[in-house]
Coordinates of N, CA, C and O in Angstrom, one line a residue:
M997 N -37.9 -3.3 -90.3 CA -36.9 -2.0 -90.5 C -37.6 -1.0 -91.3 O -38.3 -1.3 -92.3
S998 N -37.3 0.2 -91.0 CA -38.0 1.4 -91.7 C -37.4 1.5 -93.2 O -36.2 1.2 -93.3
L999 N -38.2 2.1 -94.0 CA -37.7 2.5 -95.3 C -36.4 3.4 -95.4 O -35.4 3.1 -96.0
A1000 N -36.5 4.4 -94.5 CA -35.3 5.3 -94.5 C -34.0 4.7 -93.9 O -33.1 4.8 -94.5
L1001 N -34.1 3.8 -92.9 CA -33.0 3.1 -92.4 C -32.4 2.1 -93.4 O -31.3 2.0 -93.6
N1002 N -33.3 1.4 -94.1 CA -32.9 0.5 -95.1 C -32.2 1.2 -96.2 O -31.1 0.8 -96.7
F1003 N -32.8 2.3 -96.8 CA -32.2 3.1 -97.8 C -30.8 3.7 -97.4 O -29.8 3.5 -98.1
M1004 N -30.7 4.2 -96.1 CA -29.5 4.8 -95.7 C -28.4 3.7 -95.5 O -27.2 3.9 -95.9
G1005 N -28.9 2.5 -95.0 CA -27.9 1.5 -94.9 C -27.3 1.0 -96.1 O -26.0 0.8 -96.3
F1006 N -28.1 0.9 -97.2 CA -27.7 0.6 -98.5 C -26.7 1.6 -99.1 O -25.6 1.3 -99.6
Q1007 N -27.1 2.9 -98.9 CA -26.2 4.0 -99.4 C -24.9 4.0 -98.7 O -23.8 4.1 -99.3
I1008 N -24.9 3.8 -97.4 CA -23.6 3.8 -96.6 C -22.8 2.6 -97.1 O -21.5 2.8 -97.3
G1009 N -23.4 1.5 -97.2 CA -22.7 0.3 -97.7 C -22.1 0.5 -99.1 O -20.9 0.1 -99.3
W1010 N -22.9 1.0 -100.0 CA -22.4 1.3 -101.4 C -21.2 2.1 -101.4 O -20.2 1.8 -102.0
F1011 N -21.3 3.4 -100.7 CA -20.2 4.1 -100.7 C -19.0 3.6 -100.0 O -17.8 3.8 -100.5
A1012 N -19.1 2.9 -99.0 CA -18.1 2.2 -98.2 C -17.4 1.2 -99.2 O -16.1 1.2 -99.2
C1013 N -18.1 0.4 -99.8 CA -17.5 -0.6 -100.8 C -16.8 0.1 -101.9 O -15.7 -0.3 -102.3
V1014 N -17.4 1.0 -102.6 CA -16.9 1.7 -103.8 C -15.7 2.5 -103.4 O -14.6 2.4 -104.1
L1015 N -15.8 3.3 -102.4 CA -14.6 4.1 -102.1 C -13.5 3.4 -101.5 O -12.2 3.7 -101.7
S1016 N -13.7 2.4 -100.7 CA -12.6 1.5 -100.2 C -11.9 0.8 -101.3 O -10.8 0.6 -101.4
A1017 N -12.7 0.3 -102.3 CA -12.1 -0.4 -103.4 C -11.3 0.7 -104.3 O -10.1 0.2 -104.7
A1018 N -11.8 1.8 -104.4 CA -11.0 2.8 -105.2 C -9.7 3.2 -104.5 O -8.8 3.5 -105.2
A1019 N -9.8 3.1 -103.2 CA -8.6 3.4 -102.4 C -7.6 2.2 -102.3 O -6.7 2.3 -101.6
G1020 N -8.0 1.1 -102.8 CA -7.2 -0.1 -102.7 C -7.3 -0.8 -101.3 O -6.5 -1.6 -100.9
Q1021 N -8.4 -0.5 -100.6 CA -8.6 -1.0 -99.3 C -10.0 -1.7 -99.2 O -10.8 -1.4 -98.3
S1022 N -10.3 -2.6 -100.2 CA -11.7 -3.1 -100.2 C -12.1 -3.8 -99.1 O -13.4 -3.9 -98.8
S1023 N -11.3 -4.4 -98.2 CA -11.7 -5.1 -97.0 C -12.4 -4.2 -96.0 O -13.3 -4.7 -95.4
L1024 N -12.1 -2.9 -96.1 CA -12.8 -1.9 -95.2 C -14.3 -1.8 -95.6 O -15.2 -1.9 -94.8
G1025 N -14.6 -1.7 -96.9 CA -15.9 -1.7 -97.4 C -16.7 -3.0 -97.1 O -17.9 -3.0 -96.8
I1026 N -16.0 -4.0 -97.2 CA -16.6 -5.4 -97.0 C -17.0 -5.5 -95.5 O -18.1 -6.0 -95.3
I1027 N -16.2 -5.1 -94.7 CA -16.6 -5.1 -93.2 C -17.7 -4.2 -93.0 O -18.7 -4.7 -92.2
V1028 N -17.8 -3.1 -93.5 CA -19.0 -2.2 -93.3 C -20.2 -3.0 -93.9 O -21.4 -3.0 -93.3
A1029 N -20.1 -3.5 -95.1 CA -21.2 -4.3 -95.6 C -21.7 -5.5 -94.8 O -22.9 -5.6 -94.6
V1030 N -20.7 -6.1 -94.3 CA -21.2 -7.3 -93.4 C -21.9 -6.8 -92.2 O -22.9 -7.5 -91.8
I1031 N -21.6 -5.8 -91.6 CA -22.1 -5.1 -90.4 C -23.6 -4.8 -90.8 O -24.6 -5.1 -90.1
I1032 N -23.7 -4.1 -92.0 CA -25.1 -3.7 -92.5 C -25.9 -5.0 -92.7 O -27.1 -5.0 -92.3
L1033 N -25.4 -6.0 -93.3 CA -26.1 -7.1 -93.6 C -26.6 -7.9 -92.3 O -27.7 -8.4 -92.3
G1034 N -25.6 -7.9 -91.4 CA -26.0 -8.5 -90.1 C -27.2 -7.9 -89.4 O -28.2 -8.5 -88.9
F1035 N -27.0 -6.5 -89.4 CA -28.1 -5.7 -88.8 C -29.5 -6.0 -89.5 O -30.5 -6.0 -88.9
H1036 N -29.4 -6.0 -90.9 CA -30.7 -6.2 -91.6 C -31.2 -7.5 -91.3 O -32.4 -7.7 -91.1
L1037 N -30.4 -8.6 -91.3 CA -31.0 -9.9 -91.0 C -31.5 -10.0 -89.5 O -32.5 -10.7 -89.2
Y1038 N -30.9 -9.3 -88.6 CA -31.3 -9.2 -87.2 C -32.7 -8.5 -87.2 O -33.6 -9.0 -86.5
C1039 N -32.9 -7.5 -88.0 CA -34.2 -6.8 -88.0 C -35.3 -7.5 -88.7 O -36.4 -7.0 -88.6
T1040 N -35.0 -8.4 -89.7 CA -36.0 -8.9 -90.6 C -37.0 -9.7 -89.8 O -36.7 -10.4 -88.9
R1041 N -38.2 -9.7 -90.4 CA -39.3 -10.5 -89.9 C -39.3 -11.9 -90.3 O -39.6 -12.9 -89.6
L1042 N -38.7 -12.2 -91.6 CA -38.7 -13.5 -92.1 C -37.3 -13.8 -92.5 O -36.8 -13.5 -93.6
L1043 N -36.5 -14.3 -91.5 CA -35.1 -14.5 -91.6 C -34.8 -15.4 -92.8 O -33.9 -15.2 -93.5
V1044 N -35.4 -16.6 -92.8 CA -35.0 -17.6 -93.8 C -35.3 -17.2 -95.2 O -34.3 -17.3 -96.0
P1045 N -36.5 -16.6 -95.5 CA -36.6 -16.2 -96.9 C -35.7 -15.1 -97.3 O -35.2 -15.0 -98.4
E1046 N -35.4 -14.1 -96.3 CA -34.5 -13.0 -96.5 C -33.0 -13.6 -96.8 O -32.3 -13.1 -97.7
F1047 N -32.6 -14.5 -96.0 CA -31.3 -15.1 -96.2 C -31.1 -15.8 -97.5 O -30.1 -15.7 -98.2
I1048 N -32.2 -16.6 -97.9 CA -32.2 -17.3 -99.1 C -32.1 -16.3 -100.3 O -31.4 -16.5 -101.3
L1049 N -32.9 -15.2 -100.2 CA -32.8 -14.2 -101.2 C -31.4 -13.6 -101.3 O -31.0 -13.4 -102.4
M1050 N -30.8 -13.3 -100.1 CA -29.5 -12.8 -100.2 C -28.5 -13.7 -100.8 O -27.8 -13.2 -101.7
L1051 N -28.5 -14.9 -100.5 CA -27.6 -15.9 -101.1 C -27.9 -16.0 -102.7 O -26.9 -16.1 -103.4
S1052 N -29.2 -16.0 -103.0 CA -29.4 -16.1 -104.5 C -29.0 -14.9 -105.2 O -28.4 -15.0 -106.3
T1053 N -29.2 -13.7 -104.6 CA -28.8 -12.5 -105.2 C -27.3 -12.4 -105.2 O -26.7 -12.0 -106.3
I1054 N -26.6 -12.9 -104.3 CA -25.2 -12.9 -104.3 C -24.7 -13.8 -105.5 O -23.8 -13.5 -106.3
A1055 N -25.3 -15.0 -105.7 CA -24.9 -15.8 -106.7 C -25.2 -15.2 -108.1 O -24.3 -15.3 -109.1
I1056 N -26.4 -14.6 -108.2 CA -26.7 -13.9 -109.5 C -25.7 -12.8 -109.8 O -25.2 -12.7 -111.0
G1057 N -25.4 -12.0 -108.8 CA -24.5 -11.0 -109.0 C -23.1 -11.4 -109.4 O -22.4 -10.8 -110.2
L1058 N -22.6 -12.4 -108.7 CA -21.3 -13.0 -109.0 C -21.2 -13.4 -110.4 O -20.2 -13.1 -111.2
V1059 N -22.2 -14.2 -110.9 CA -22.2 -14.6 -112.3 C -22.3 -13.5 -113.2 O -21.4 -13.3 -114.2
W1060 N -23.2 -12.5 -113.0 CA -23.4 -11.4 -113.8 C -22.2 -10.5 -114.0 O -21.7 -10.2 -115.0
E1061 N -21.6 -10.2 -112.8 CA -20.5 -9.3 -112.8 C -19.2 -9.9 -113.4 O -18.5 -9.3 -114.2
S1062 N -19.1 -11.2 -113.2 CA -18.0 -11.9 -113.9 C -18.2 -12.0 -115.4 O -17.2 -12.0 -116.2
L1063 N -19.4 -12.2 -115.8 CA -19.7 -12.2 -117.3 C -19.4 -10.9 -117.8 O -18.9 -10.8 -119.0
L1064 N -19.7 -9.8 -117.2 CA -19.4 -8.5 -117.7 C -17.8 -8.2 -117.8 O -17.4 -7.5 -118.7
M1065 N -17.1 -8.8 -116.9 CA -15.7 -8.8 -117.0 C -15.0 -9.6 -118.1 O -14.0 -9.1 -118.7
S1066 N -15.7 -10.7 -118.5 CA -15.0 -11.7 -119.4 C -14.7 -11.0 -120.8 O -13.6 -11.3 -121.4
P1067 N -15.5 -10.1 -121.4 CA -15.1 -9.6 -122.7 C -14.0 -8.5 -122.5 O -13.7 -7.9 -123.5
G1068 N -13.8 -8.1 -121.2 CA -12.8 -7.0 -121.1 C -13.4 -5.5 -121.2 O -12.7 -4.6 -121.4
W1069 N -14.8 -5.5 -121.1 CA -15.4 -4.2 -121.2 C -15.3 -3.4 -119.9 O -15.3 -2.1 -120.0
L1070 N -15.1 -4.0 -118.8 CA -14.9 -3.3 -117.6 C -13.6 -3.8 -116.9 O -13.3 -5.0 -117.0
Y1071 N -13.0 -3.0 -116.2 CA -11.8 -3.3 -115.4 C -12.0 -2.7 -114.0 O -12.3 -1.6 -113.8
Y1072 N -11.7 -3.6 -113.0 CA -11.7 -3.2 -111.6 C -10.3 -3.1 -111.2 O -9.6 -4.1 -111.0
P1073 N -9.8 -1.9 -110.8 CA -8.4 -1.8 -110.4 C -8.1 -2.7 -109.0 O -7.1 -3.0 -108.9
S1074 N -9.1 -2.8 -108.3 CA -8.9 -3.7 -107.0 C -8.8 -5.2 -107.3 O -8.5 -5.9 -106.3
A1075 N -9.2 -5.6 -108.5 CA -9.2 -7.0 -108.8 C -7.8 -7.5 -109.0 O -7.0 -6.7 -109.5
A1076 N -7.6 -8.7 -108.9 CA -6.2 -9.3 -109.1 C -6.1 -9.2 -110.7 O -7.0 -9.4 -111.4
P1077 N -4.8 -9.0 -111.0 CA -4.6 -9.0 -112.4 C -5.0 -10.3 -113.1 O -4.7 -11.4 -112.7
G1078 N -5.7 -10.2 -114.2 CA -6.2 -11.3 -115.0 C -7.4 -12.1 -114.3 O -7.8 -13.2 -114.7
A1079 N -8.0 -11.5 -113.3 CA -9.1 -12.2 -112.6 C -10.2 -12.4 -113.5 O -10.6 -11.6 -114.3
L1080 N -10.9 -13.5 -113.4 CA -12.0 -13.8 -114.2 C -13.3 -13.8 -113.3 O -14.4 -13.9 -113.9
I1081 N -13.2 -13.6 -112.0 CA -14.3 -13.5 -111.1 C -14.4 -12.1 -110.5 O -13.3 -11.6 -110.2
A1082 N -15.6 -11.6 -110.4 CA -15.8 -10.3 -109.9 C -15.2 -10.2 -108.5 O -15.1 -11.1 -107.7
P1083 N -14.7 -9.0 -108.2 CA -14.0 -8.8 -106.8 C -15.1 -8.9 -105.8 O -16.3 -8.6 -105.9
L1084 N -14.6 -9.3 -104.6 CA -15.5 -9.5 -103.4 C -16.3 -8.3 -103.0 O -17.4 -8.4 -102.6
W1085 N -15.7 -7.2 -103.1 CA -16.5 -5.9 -102.7 C -17.7 -5.7 -103.6 O -18.8 -5.3 -103.1
L1086 N -17.6 -6.2 -104.8 CA -18.7 -6.0 -105.8 C -19.8 -7.0 -105.4 O -21.0 -6.7 -105.5
V1087 N -19.4 -8.2 -105.0 CA -20.3 -9.2 -104.5 C -21.0 -8.7 -103.3 O -22.2 -8.9 -103.2
A1088 N -20.3 -8.0 -102.4 CA -20.9 -7.5 -101.2 C -21.9 -6.5 -101.5 O -23.0 -6.3 -100.9
L1089 N -21.7 -5.7 -102.7 CA -22.8 -4.8 -103.1 C -24.1 -5.5 -103.5 O -25.2 -5.0 -103.2
W1090 N -23.9 -6.7 -104.1 CA -25.2 -7.4 -104.5 C -25.8 -7.9 -103.2 O -27.0 -8.0 -103.2
A1091 N -25.0 -8.3 -102.1 CA -25.8 -8.7 -101.0 C -26.5 -7.5 -100.3 O -27.6 -7.6 -99.9
L1092 N -25.9 -6.3 -100.4 CA -26.5 -5.2 -99.8 C -27.8 -4.8 -100.7 O -28.8 -4.4 -100.1
F1093 N -27.7 -4.9 -102.0 CA -28.9 -4.6 -102.9 C -30.0 -5.6 -102.5 O -31.1 -5.1 -102.5
S1094 N -29.6 -6.8 -102.1 CA -30.8 -7.8 -101.8 C -31.5 -7.3 -100.6 O -32.8 -7.5 -100.4
T1095 N -30.9 -6.6 -99.7 CA -31.5 -6.1 -98.5 C -32.7 -5.0 -98.7 O -33.5 -4.7 -97.9
T1096 N -32.5 -4.4 -99.9 CA -33.6 -3.3 -100.3 C -34.7 -3.9 -101.0 O -35.8 -3.2 -101.0
I1097 N -34.8 -5.0 -101.5 CA -35.7 -5.7 -102.4 C -37.1 -5.8 -101.6 O -38.2 -5.4 -102.1
N1098 N -37.2 -6.2 -100.4 CA -38.4 -6.5 -99.6 C -38.7 -5.2 -98.6 O -39.6 -5.3 -97.9
V1099 N -37.8 -4.2 -98.7 CA -38.0 -3.0 -97.8 C -38.2 -1.8 -98.8 O -39.3 -1.5 -99.1
S1100 N -37.1 -1.1 -99.0 CA -37.2 0.2 -99.7 C -37.7 0.1 -101.2 O -38.1 1.0 -101.8
M1101 N -37.5 -1.1 -101.8 CA -37.9 -1.3 -103.1 C -39.2 -2.2 -103.3 O -39.5 -2.6 -104.4
A1102 N -39.7 -2.6 -102.2 CA -40.9 -3.4 -102.3 C -42.0 -2.8 -103.1 O -42.9 -3.6 -103.7
W1103 N -42.1 -1.6 -103.2 CA -43.2 -0.9 -104.0 C -43.1 -1.2 -105.5 O -44.1 -1.1 -106.3
L1104 N -41.9 -1.7 -105.9 CA -41.7 -2.1 -107.4 C -42.3 -3.5 -107.7 O -42.4 -3.9 -108.8
K1105 N -42.6 -4.2 -106.7 CA -43.2 -5.6 -106.9 C -44.5 -5.5 -107.8 O -45.2 -4.7 -107.4
D1106 N -44.6 -6.4 -108.7 CA -45.7 -6.5 -109.6 C -45.7 -5.2 -110.6 O -46.7 -5.0 -111.2
R1107 N -44.7 -4.5 -110.6 CA -44.6 -3.3 -111.6 C -43.4 -3.7 -112.5 O -42.4 -3.0 -112.4
W1108 N -43.5 -4.7 -113.2 CA -42.4 -5.3 -113.9 C -41.8 -4.3 -114.9 O -40.6 -4.2 -115.1
V1109 N -42.7 -3.5 -115.8 CA -42.1 -2.7 -116.7 C -41.5 -1.5 -116.1 O -40.3 -1.2 -116.5
L1110 N -42.0 -1.0 -115.0 CA -41.2 0.1 -114.3 C -40.0 -0.4 -113.7 O -39.0 0.3 -113.8
A1111 N -40.0 -1.6 -113.1 CA -38.7 -2.2 -112.5 C -37.8 -2.4 -113.6 O -36.5 -2.1 -113.4
S1112 N -38.2 -2.9 -114.7 CA -37.2 -3.0 -115.9 C -36.6 -1.7 -116.3 O -35.4 -1.6 -116.5
L1113 N -37.5 -0.7 -116.5 CA -36.9 0.6 -116.9 C -36.1 1.2 -115.9 O -35.0 1.9 -116.2
M1114 N -36.5 1.2 -114.6 CA -35.6 1.6 -113.6 C -34.2 0.9 -113.5 O -33.2 1.6 -113.3
G1115 N -34.2 -0.5 -113.7 CA -33.0 -1.1 -113.7 C -32.1 -0.8 -114.9 O -30.9 -0.5 -114.8
A1116 N -32.8 -0.5 -116.1 CA -32.0 -0.2 -117.3 C -31.3 1.1 -117.1 O -30.3 1.4 -117.7
F1117 N -31.9 2.1 -116.3 CA -31.4 3.4 -116.1 C -30.4 3.5 -115.0 O -29.3 3.8 -115.0
F1118 N -30.9 2.9 -113.8 CA -30.1 3.1 -112.6 C -29.0 2.1 -112.5 O -27.9 2.4 -111.7
G1119 N -29.1 0.9 -113.1 CA -27.9 0.0 -113.1 C -26.6 0.7 -113.7 O -25.6 0.7 -113.0
P1120 N -26.7 1.1 -114.9 CA -25.6 1.8 -115.6 C -25.1 3.1 -114.8 O -24.0 3.3 -114.7
M1121 N -26.1 3.8 -114.3 CA -25.7 5.0 -113.5 C -24.9 4.7 -112.4 O -24.0 5.5 -112.0
A1122 N -25.2 3.6 -111.6 CA -24.3 3.2 -110.5 C -22.9 2.9 -110.9 O -22.0 3.3 -110.2
F1123 N -22.8 2.3 -112.1 CA -21.4 2.1 -112.6 C -20.7 3.4 -113.1 O -19.6 3.5 -112.8
I1124 N -21.5 4.3 -113.6 CA -20.9 5.5 -114.0 C -20.4 6.3 -112.6 O -19.3 6.9 -112.6
A1125 N -21.2 6.2 -111.6 CA -20.8 6.9 -110.3 C -19.6 6.1 -109.8 O -18.6 6.7 -109.3
G1126 N -19.5 4.7 -109.9 CA -18.4 4.0 -109.5 C -17.1 4.3 -110.3 O -16.1 4.4 -109.7
E1127 N -17.3 4.6 -111.5 CA -16.2 5.1 -112.3 C -15.7 6.5 -111.9 O -14.4 6.7 -111.8
K1128 N -16.6 7.4 -111.7 CA -16.2 8.7 -111.2 C -15.4 8.7 -109.9 O -14.5 9.6 -109.6
L1129 N -15.7 7.7 -109.1 CA -15.1 7.6 -107.7 C -13.8 6.7 -107.9 O -13.1 6.5 -106.8
G1130 N -13.5 6.0 -108.9 CA -12.3 5.4 -109.2 C -12.3 3.8 -108.9 O -11.3 3.2 -108.9
A1131 N -13.6 3.3 -108.8 CA -13.6 1.8 -108.5 C -13.7 0.9 -109.7 O -13.4 -0.3 -109.7
V1132 N -14.1 1.5 -110.8 CA -14.3 0.8 -112.1 C -13.7 1.7 -113.2 O -13.8 2.9 -113.2
I1133 N -13.2 0.9 -114.2 CA -12.8 1.6 -115.4 C -13.6 1.1 -116.7 O -13.5 -0.2 -116.8
F1134 N -14.1 1.8 -117.4 CA -14.8 1.3 -118.7 C -13.7 1.2 -119.7 O -13.2 2.3 -120.2
V1135 N -13.4 0.1 -120.2 CA -12.6 -0.2 -121.3 C -13.2 0.0 -122.6 O -12.7 0.6 -123.5
A1136 N -14.4 -0.5 -122.7 CA -15.2 -0.3 -123.8 C -16.6 0.2 -123.3 O -17.5 -0.5 -123.0
R1137 N -16.6 1.4 -123.3 CA -17.7 2.3 -122.5 C -19.1 2.0 -123.0 O -20.0 1.6 -122.3
Y1138 N -19.2 2.2 -124.3 CA -20.6 1.9 -124.9 C -21.1 0.5 -124.8 O -22.3 0.3 -124.5
E1139 N -20.2 -0.4 -125.1 CA -20.6 -1.8 -125.0 C -20.9 -2.1 -123.6 O -22.0 -2.9 -123.4
A1140 N -20.2 -1.7 -122.6 CA -20.4 -2.1 -121.2 C -21.7 -1.4 -120.8 O -22.5 -2.1 -120.1
L1141 N -21.9 -0.1 -121.1 CA -23.3 0.5 -120.7 C -24.4 -0.1 -121.3 O -25.5 -0.2 -120.7
F1142 N -24.3 -0.5 -122.6 CA -25.4 -1.2 -123.2 C -25.7 -2.6 -122.6 O -26.8 -2.8 -122.3
A1143 N -24.7 -3.3 -122.3 CA -24.8 -4.6 -121.6 C -25.4 -4.4 -120.2 O -26.3 -5.1 -119.7
L1144 N -25.0 -3.3 -119.5 CA -25.5 -3.1 -118.1 C -27.0 -2.7 -118.2 O -27.7 -3.2 -117.4
A1145 N -27.3 -1.9 -119.2 CA -28.7 -1.5 -119.3 C -29.6 -2.8 -119.7 O -30.6 -2.9 -118.9
I1146 N -29.2 -3.6 -120.5 CA -30.0 -4.8 -120.9 C -30.1 -5.7 -119.7 O -31.1 -6.2 -119.3
G1147 N -28.8 -5.9 -119.1 CA -28.8 -6.9 -118.0 C -29.7 -6.4 -116.8 O -30.4 -7.2 -116.3
W1148 N -29.5 -5.2 -116.4 CA -30.3 -4.7 -115.3 C -31.8 -4.6 -115.6 O -32.7 -4.8 -114.7
A1149 N -32.2 -4.4 -116.9 CA -33.6 -4.4 -117.3 C -34.2 -5.8 -117.1 O -35.4 -5.9 -116.8
L1150 N -33.3 -6.8 -117.2 CA -33.9 -8.1 -117.0 C -33.7 -8.6 -115.6 O -34.5 -9.3 -115.0
L1151 N -32.6 -8.2 -114.9 CA -32.4 -8.7 -113.6 C -33.2 -8.1 -112.5 O -33.7 -8.7 -111.6
M1152 N -33.6 -6.8 -112.7 CA -34.4 -6.1 -111.7 C -35.7 -6.8 -111.5 O -36.1 -7.2 -110.3
P1153 N -36.6 -7.0 -112.5 CA -37.8 -7.8 -112.3 C -37.7 -9.1 -111.9 O -38.4 -9.6 -111.1
F1154 N -36.6 -9.8 -112.4 CA -36.4 -11.2 -111.9 C -36.1 -11.2 -110.5 O -36.5 -12.1 -109.8
I1155 N -35.2 -10.4 -110.0 CA -34.9 -10.4 -108.5 C -36.2 -10.0 -107.5 O -36.4 -10.6 -106.6
L1156 N -37.0 -9.2 -108.1 CA -38.2 -8.8 -107.3 C -39.1 -10.0 -107.4 O -39.7 -10.4 -106.3
W1157 N -39.2 -10.7 -108.5 CA -40.0 -11.9 -108.6 C -39.4 -13.0 -107.7 O -40.1 -13.8 -106.9
L1158 N -38.1 -13.2 -107.6 CA -37.4 -14.1 -106.8 C -37.7 -13.9 -105.3 O -37.9 -14.8 -104.5
A1159 N -37.7 -12.5 -104.9 CA -38.0 -12.2 -103.5 C -39.4 -12.7 -103.2 O -39.7 -13.2 -102.0
D1160 N -40.4 -12.4 -104.0 CA -41.8 -12.9 -103.6 C -41.8 -14.4 -103.6 O -42.4 -14.9 -102.7
N1161 N -41.1 -15.1 -104.5 CA -41.0 -16.5 -104.4 C -40.4 -17.1 -103.2 O -40.9 -18.1 -102.6
C1162 N -39.4 -16.5 -102.8 CA -38.7 -16.8 -101.5 C -39.5 -16.6 -100.3 O -39.6 -17.6 -99.4
Q1163 N -40.3 -15.5 -100.3 CA -41.2 -15.3 -99.2 C -42.3 -16.3 -99.1 O -42.6 -17.0 -98.0
H1164 N -42.9 -16.7 -100.4 CA -44.0 -17.7 -100.3 C -43.5 -19.0 -100.1 O -44.2 -19.9 -99.4
R1165 N -42.3 -19.5 -100.7 CA -41.9 -20.8 -100.5 C -41.2 -21.1 -99.1 O -41.3 -22.3 -98.7
F1166 N -40.6 -20.2 -98.6 CA -39.8 -20.5 -97.4 C -40.3 -19.8 -96.0 O -39.7 -20.0 -95.0
Q1167 N -41.4 -19.1 -96.1 CA -41.8 -18.5 -94.8 C -42.3 -19.5 -93.8 O -42.2 -19.2 -92.6
F1168 N -42.7 -20.6 -94.2 CA -43.0 -21.6 -93.1 C -41.9 -22.0 -92.3 O -42.1 -22.3 -91.1
L1169 N -40.6 -21.9 -92.8 CA -39.5 -22.2 -92.0 C -39.3 -21.3 -90.8 O -38.7 -21.6 -89.8
D1170 N -39.7 -20.0 -90.9 CA -39.7 -19.0 -89.8 C -40.7 -19.2 -88.8 O -40.5 -18.8 -87.6
R1171 N -41.8 -20.0 -89.1 CA -42.8 -20.2 -88.2 C -42.4 -21.3 -87.1 O -43.0 -21.4 -86.1
V1172 N -41.4 -22.1 -87.5 CA -40.9 -23.2 -86.6 C -40.2 -22.7 -85.3 O -40.3 -23.3 -84.4
K1173 N -39.7 -21.5 -85.5 CA -38.9 -20.9 -84.3 C -39.7 -20.9 -83.0 O -40.9 -20.7 -82.9

């Protein structure tokens, strides 16, 4: 898959998930995300490692986003009242994010400091954009932004490392085909 197509797919999926969640119709964004994810998996050269990375990133995202919700720093209007687990549209964003790791963000591999700095900046920026579009509300703005910056500074290089690990450990499964 080309870099441009990968980047565009992620952007379309991000906007579909965020805007549909803000409109109270998160299932529409999830459907768009599933189509993009399916297309990505169809186009990938190493299906098994990419699928394992996707599942791992979904698990990381589910735990991370749920942890961010637990102190009450963030609120998602689309989430069920009193929900302790991140909304499904947000988990779909993590799946979409995983599709960029080996394609449009592959250049960040082995650049741990840059990946960490970019995570610390762009992670919170994505939430600020989501807030402006109505998908998330900062209840404790500074605490949430600080946690997001620290979390993304750690998660970004870790997920890049995980992607390399998945490719090295599971690429033999794709040769069986």
